[in-house]
Coordinates of C-alpha atoms and ligand atoms in Angstrom, one line a residue:
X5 CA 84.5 -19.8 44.4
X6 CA 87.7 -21.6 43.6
X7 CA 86.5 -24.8 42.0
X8 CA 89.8 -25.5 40.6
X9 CA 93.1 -26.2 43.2
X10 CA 96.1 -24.8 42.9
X11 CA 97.8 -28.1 41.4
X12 CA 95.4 -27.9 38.5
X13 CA 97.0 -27.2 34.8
X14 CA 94.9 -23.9 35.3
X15 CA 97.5 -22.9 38.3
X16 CA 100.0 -23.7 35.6
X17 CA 98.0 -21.9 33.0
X18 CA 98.0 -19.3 35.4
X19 CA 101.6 -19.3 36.1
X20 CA 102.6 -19.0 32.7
X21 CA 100.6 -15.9 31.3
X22 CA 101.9 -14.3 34.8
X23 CA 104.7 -14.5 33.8
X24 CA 104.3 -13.8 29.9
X25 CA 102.9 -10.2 31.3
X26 CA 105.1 -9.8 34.1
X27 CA 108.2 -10.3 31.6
X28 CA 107.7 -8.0 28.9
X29 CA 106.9 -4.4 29.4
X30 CA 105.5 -4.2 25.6
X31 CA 102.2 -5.7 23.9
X32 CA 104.2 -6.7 20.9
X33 CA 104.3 -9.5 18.2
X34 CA 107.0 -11.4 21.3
X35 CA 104.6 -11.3 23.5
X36 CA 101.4 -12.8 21.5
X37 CA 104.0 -15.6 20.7
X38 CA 104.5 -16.2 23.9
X39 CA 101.2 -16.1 25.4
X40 CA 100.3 -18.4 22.5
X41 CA 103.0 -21.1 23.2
X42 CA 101.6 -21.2 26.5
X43 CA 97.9 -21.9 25.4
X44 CA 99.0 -24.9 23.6
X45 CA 101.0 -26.1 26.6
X46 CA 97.8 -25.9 28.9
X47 CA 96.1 -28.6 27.1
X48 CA 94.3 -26.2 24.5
X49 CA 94.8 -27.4 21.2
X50 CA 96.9 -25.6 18.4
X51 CA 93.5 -24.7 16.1
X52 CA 91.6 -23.4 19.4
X53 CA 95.0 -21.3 20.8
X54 CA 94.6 -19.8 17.0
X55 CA 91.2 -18.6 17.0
X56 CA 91.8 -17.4 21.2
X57 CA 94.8 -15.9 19.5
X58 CA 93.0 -14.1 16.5
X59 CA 90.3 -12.7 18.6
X60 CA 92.8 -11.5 21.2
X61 CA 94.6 -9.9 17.9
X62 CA 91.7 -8.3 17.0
X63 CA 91.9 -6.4 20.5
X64 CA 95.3 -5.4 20.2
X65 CA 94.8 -4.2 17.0
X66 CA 91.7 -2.3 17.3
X67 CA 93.8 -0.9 20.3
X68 CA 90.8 -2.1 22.9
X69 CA 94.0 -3.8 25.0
X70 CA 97.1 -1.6 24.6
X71 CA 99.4 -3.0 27.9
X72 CA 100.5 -6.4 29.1
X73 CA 98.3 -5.9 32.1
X74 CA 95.3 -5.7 30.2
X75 CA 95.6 -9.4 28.3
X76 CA 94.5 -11.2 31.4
X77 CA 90.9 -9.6 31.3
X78 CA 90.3 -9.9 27.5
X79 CA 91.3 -13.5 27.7
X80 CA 88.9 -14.4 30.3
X81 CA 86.1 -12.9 27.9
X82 CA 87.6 -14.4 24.8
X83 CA 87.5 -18.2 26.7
X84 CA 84.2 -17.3 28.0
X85 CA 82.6 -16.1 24.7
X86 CA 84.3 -19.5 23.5
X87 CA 82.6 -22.3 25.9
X88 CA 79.5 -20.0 25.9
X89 CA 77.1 -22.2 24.1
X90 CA 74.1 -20.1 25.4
X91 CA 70.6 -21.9 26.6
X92 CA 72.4 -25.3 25.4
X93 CA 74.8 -25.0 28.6
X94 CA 71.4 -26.1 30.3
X95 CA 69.6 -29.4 30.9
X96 CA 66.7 -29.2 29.0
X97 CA 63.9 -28.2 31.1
X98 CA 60.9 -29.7 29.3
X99 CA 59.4 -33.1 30.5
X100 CA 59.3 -36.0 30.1
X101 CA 63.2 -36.2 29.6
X102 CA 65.1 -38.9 28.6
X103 CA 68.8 -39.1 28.8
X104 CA 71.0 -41.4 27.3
X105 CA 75.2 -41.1 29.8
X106 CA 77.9 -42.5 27.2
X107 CA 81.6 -42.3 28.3
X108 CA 84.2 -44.8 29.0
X109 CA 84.1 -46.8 32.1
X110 CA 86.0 -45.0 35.0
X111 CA 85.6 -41.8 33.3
X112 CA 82.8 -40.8 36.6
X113 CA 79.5 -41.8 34.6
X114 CA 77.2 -43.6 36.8
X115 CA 78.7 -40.7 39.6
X116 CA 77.4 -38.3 37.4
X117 CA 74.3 -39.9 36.8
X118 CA 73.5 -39.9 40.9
X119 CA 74.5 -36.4 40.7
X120 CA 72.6 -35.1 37.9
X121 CA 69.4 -37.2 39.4
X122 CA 70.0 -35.3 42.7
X123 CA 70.1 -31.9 41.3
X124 CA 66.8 -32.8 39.2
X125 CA 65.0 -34.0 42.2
X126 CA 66.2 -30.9 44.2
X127 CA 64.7 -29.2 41.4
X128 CA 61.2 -30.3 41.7
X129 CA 61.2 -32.9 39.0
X130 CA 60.9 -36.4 39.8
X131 CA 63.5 -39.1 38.4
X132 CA 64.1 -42.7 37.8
X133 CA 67.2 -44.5 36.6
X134 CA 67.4 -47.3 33.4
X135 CA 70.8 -49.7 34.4
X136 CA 71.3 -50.2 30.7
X137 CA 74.9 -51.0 31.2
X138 CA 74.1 -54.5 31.4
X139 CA 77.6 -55.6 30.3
X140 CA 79.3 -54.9 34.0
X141 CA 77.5 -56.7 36.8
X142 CA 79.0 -54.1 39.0
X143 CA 77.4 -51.0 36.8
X144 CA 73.7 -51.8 38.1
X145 CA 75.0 -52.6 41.2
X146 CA 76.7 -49.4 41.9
X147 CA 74.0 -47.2 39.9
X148 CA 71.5 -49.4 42.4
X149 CA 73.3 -47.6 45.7
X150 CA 73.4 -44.3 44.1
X151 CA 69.1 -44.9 43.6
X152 CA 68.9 -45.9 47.5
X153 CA 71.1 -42.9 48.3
X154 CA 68.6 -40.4 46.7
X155 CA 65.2 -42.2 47.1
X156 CA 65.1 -43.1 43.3
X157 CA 63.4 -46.5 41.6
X158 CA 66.1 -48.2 39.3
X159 CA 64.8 -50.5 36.6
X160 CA 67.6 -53.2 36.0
X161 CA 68.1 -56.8 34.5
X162 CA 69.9 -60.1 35.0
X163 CA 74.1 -59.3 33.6
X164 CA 74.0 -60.0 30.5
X165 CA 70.7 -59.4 29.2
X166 CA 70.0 -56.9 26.1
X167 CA 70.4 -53.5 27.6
X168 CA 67.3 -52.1 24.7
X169 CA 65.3 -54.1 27.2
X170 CA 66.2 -52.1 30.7
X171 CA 65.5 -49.3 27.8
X172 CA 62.1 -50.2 27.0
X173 CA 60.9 -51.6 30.4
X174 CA 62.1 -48.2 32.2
X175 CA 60.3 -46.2 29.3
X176 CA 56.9 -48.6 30.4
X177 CA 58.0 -47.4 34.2
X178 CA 58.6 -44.3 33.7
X179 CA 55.7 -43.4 31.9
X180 CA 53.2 -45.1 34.3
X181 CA 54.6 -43.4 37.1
X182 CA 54.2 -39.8 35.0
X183 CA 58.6 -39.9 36.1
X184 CA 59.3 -36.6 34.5
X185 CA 63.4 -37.2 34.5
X186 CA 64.9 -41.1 33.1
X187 CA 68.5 -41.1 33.0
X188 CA 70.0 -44.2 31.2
X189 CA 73.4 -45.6 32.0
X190 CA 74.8 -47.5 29.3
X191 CA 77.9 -49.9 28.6
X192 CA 81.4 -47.8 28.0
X193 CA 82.9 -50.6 25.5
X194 CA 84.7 -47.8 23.1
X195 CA 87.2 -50.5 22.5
X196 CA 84.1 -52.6 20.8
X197 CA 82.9 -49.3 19.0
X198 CA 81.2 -51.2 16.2
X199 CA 78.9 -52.9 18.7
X200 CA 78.3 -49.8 21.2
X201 CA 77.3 -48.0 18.1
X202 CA 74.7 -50.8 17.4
X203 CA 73.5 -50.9 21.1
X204 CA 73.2 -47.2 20.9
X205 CA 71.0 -47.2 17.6
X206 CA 68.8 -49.5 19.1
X207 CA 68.5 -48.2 22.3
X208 CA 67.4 -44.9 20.0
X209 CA 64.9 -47.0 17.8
X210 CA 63.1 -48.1 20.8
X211 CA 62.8 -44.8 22.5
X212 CA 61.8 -43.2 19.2
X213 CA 58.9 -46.0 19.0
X214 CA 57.9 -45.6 22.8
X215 CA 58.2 -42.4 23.9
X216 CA 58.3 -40.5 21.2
X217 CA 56.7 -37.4 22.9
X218 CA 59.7 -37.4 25.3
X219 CA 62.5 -35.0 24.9
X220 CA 66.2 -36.0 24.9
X221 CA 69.3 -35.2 25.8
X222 CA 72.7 -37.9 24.9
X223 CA 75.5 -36.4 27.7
X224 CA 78.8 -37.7 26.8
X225 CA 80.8 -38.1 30.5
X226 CA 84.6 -37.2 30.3
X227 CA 87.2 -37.3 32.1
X228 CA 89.3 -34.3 32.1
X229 CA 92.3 -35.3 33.8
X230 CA 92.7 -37.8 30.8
X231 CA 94.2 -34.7 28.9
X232 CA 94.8 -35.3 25.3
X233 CA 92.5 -38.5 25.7
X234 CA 89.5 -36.9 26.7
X235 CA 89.8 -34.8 23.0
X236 CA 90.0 -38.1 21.1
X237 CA 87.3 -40.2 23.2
X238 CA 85.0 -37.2 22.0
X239 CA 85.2 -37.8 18.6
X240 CA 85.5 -41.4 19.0
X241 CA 82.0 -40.8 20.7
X242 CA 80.4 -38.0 18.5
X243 CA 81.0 -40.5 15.7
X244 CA 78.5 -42.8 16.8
X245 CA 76.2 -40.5 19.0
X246 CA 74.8 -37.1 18.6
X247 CA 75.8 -35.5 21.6
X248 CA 73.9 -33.0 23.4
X249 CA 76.7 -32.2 26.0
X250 CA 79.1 -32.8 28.2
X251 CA 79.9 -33.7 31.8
X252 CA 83.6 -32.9 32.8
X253 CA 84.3 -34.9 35.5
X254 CA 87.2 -34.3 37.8
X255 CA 87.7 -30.4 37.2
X256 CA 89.6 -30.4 41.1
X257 CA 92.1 -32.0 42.1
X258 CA 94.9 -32.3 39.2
X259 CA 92.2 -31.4 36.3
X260 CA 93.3 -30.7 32.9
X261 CA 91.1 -28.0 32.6
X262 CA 92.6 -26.7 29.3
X263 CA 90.6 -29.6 27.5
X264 CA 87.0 -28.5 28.3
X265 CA 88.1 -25.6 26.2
X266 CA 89.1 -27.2 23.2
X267 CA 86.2 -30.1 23.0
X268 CA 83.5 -27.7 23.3
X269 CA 85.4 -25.6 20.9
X270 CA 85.9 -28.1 18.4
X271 CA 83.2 -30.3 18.4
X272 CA 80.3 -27.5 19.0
X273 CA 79.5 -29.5 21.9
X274 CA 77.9 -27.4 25.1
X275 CA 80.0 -28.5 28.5
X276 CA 76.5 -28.7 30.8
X277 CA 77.7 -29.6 34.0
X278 CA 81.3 -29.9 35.4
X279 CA 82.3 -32.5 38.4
X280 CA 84.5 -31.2 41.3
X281 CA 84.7 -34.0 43.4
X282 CA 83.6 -37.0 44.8
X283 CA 80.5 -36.0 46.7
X284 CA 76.7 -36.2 45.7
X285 CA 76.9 -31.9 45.6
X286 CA 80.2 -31.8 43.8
X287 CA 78.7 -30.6 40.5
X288 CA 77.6 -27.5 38.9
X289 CA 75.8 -26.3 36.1
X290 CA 78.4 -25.2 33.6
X291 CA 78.3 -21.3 33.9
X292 CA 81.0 -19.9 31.4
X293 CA 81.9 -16.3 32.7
X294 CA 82.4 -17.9 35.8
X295 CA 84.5 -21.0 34.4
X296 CA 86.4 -18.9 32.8
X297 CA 87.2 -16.3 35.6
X298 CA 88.3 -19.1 38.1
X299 CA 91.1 -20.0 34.7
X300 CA 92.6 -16.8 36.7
X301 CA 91.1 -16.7 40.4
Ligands
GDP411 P1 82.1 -44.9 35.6 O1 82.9 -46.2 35.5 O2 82.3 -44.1 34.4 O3 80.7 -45.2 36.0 O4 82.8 -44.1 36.8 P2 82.4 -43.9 38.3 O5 81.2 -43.1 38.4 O6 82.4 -45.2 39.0 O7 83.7 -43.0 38.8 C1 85.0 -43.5 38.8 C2 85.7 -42.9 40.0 O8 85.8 -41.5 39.8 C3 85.0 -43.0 41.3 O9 86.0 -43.3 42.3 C4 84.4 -41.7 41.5 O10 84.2 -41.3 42.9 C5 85.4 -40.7 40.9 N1 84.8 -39.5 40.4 C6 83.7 -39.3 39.6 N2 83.5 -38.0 39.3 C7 84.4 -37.3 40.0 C8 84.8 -35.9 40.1 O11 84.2 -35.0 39.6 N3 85.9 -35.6 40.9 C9 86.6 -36.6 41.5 N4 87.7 -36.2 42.2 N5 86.3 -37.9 41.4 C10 85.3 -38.2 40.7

């Protein structure tokens, strides 16, 4: 399908085991070092290239892969075994949903939030928007277009105004208009974490109190060209949220794409949906066998 361009740190992912096979005629200890020094210059960090690297171990030694040739296709199983987070890759299905988009500003959130509403409508369930990022006049503003766009209500208030509010008056909304899908922006202050976190508890008190029957998902958006970054924002974030999954934004052009492998690794976290460009359509439901063949497409 080739989701990911040839400048992408997968061509030079790529590249590098190419050339790790095509240089040594043997499956020996030299070449397992050098496959692994080339995970953990692809953005995959040193405790995930060692598990990749055990279970590839466990191949050679069981003698399952026996030539250079063969590494290519095991590691495209191992990945996709990795990042397979089985029936938590998907949106829930049940209604009424309520998700909560956290992610720093930039990273492609309220994108991803006209994106994901557009593949729930296409889907047959209907959706409304909560402009709970009261903090950037331009937020509501933009998430406002992205509602026009798709033929979807946004509930927003004045700049400024507590964002629990847009929370609870969308919840009111969305539950008189039987809405089956309300997707929540909210403000991407990381650099205030102290008062995210509270906005975020409260924001979860008042859903717990009002729509307690709904189901929930927290999506944290990242930005996957932000490399290293995009690691620490993730446990910046799962400290003060429990995360349900992950949006990788930006996966074309110059993508890191290394990264989505290590944060879902490391912090359990499923990747759901991954953004390949700028357009409403340019995002797919995460499917790992394929995310992980395309590493080598
Ligand atoms: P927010 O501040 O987190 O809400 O970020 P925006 O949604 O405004 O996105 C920031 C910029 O990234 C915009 O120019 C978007 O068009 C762009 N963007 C978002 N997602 C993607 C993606 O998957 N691929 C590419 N190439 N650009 C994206």
């Amino acid at each position: 399908m080739g989701i990911f361009k040839e400048k992408s740190t997968f061509a030079k992912f790529r590249e590098k085991i190419t050339n790790v096979i095509v240089g040594n005629p043997n499956l020996d200890e030299d070449f397992l070092d050098e496959l692994e020094e080339s995970l953990i210059i692809s953005d995959i960090g040193i405790d995930t290239t060692e598990k990749i690297m055990e279970q590839l171990r466990e191949r050679v030694n069981a003698r399952y892969i026996t030539k250079p040739e063969e590494v290519q296709k095991a590691l495209e199983s191992v990945i996709a075994d990795l990042v397979d987070k089985g029936e938590r890759n998907q949106l829930c299905k049940e209604n009424p949903l309520i998700i909560l988009m956290i992610g720093i500003n930039g990273g492609g959130k309220t994108t991803s939030i006209g994106k994901i509403a557009n593949l729930c409508q296409k889907s047959g369930r209907s959706v409304m928007l909560a402009a709970a990022d009261t903090f950037r006049a331009a937020a509501a503003e933009q998430l406002q277009q992205w509602g026009e766009r798709i033929g979807v209500r946004v509930i927003r208030h004045e700049e400024g105004t507590d964002p629990s509010a847009v929370i609870y008056d969308s919840i009111q909304a969305a539950k008189a208009a039987g809405t089956d899908v309300l997707i929540c922006d909210t403000a991407g202050r990381l650099q205030n974490k102290k008062n995210l976190m509270k906005e975020l508890e409260k924001m979860n008190r008042i859903i717990d109190r009002e729509y307690p029957e709904a189901h929930r998902e927290t999506l944290l958006v990242l930005d996957s060209t932000t490399g290293k970054n995009a690691v620490s924002q993730a446990q910046e974030f799962s400290e003060i949220a429990e995360i349900t999954g992950l949006v990788l934004t930006k996966l074309d052009g110059t993508a890191r794409g290394g990264i989505a492998i290590t944060v879902t690794d490391q912090f359990d976290i499923p990747i759901k949906y991954i953004g390949v460009g700028e357009g409403i359509d340019d995002l797919l439901e995460f499917d790992p066998t394929q995310f992980a063949e395309e590493i080598f497409d």
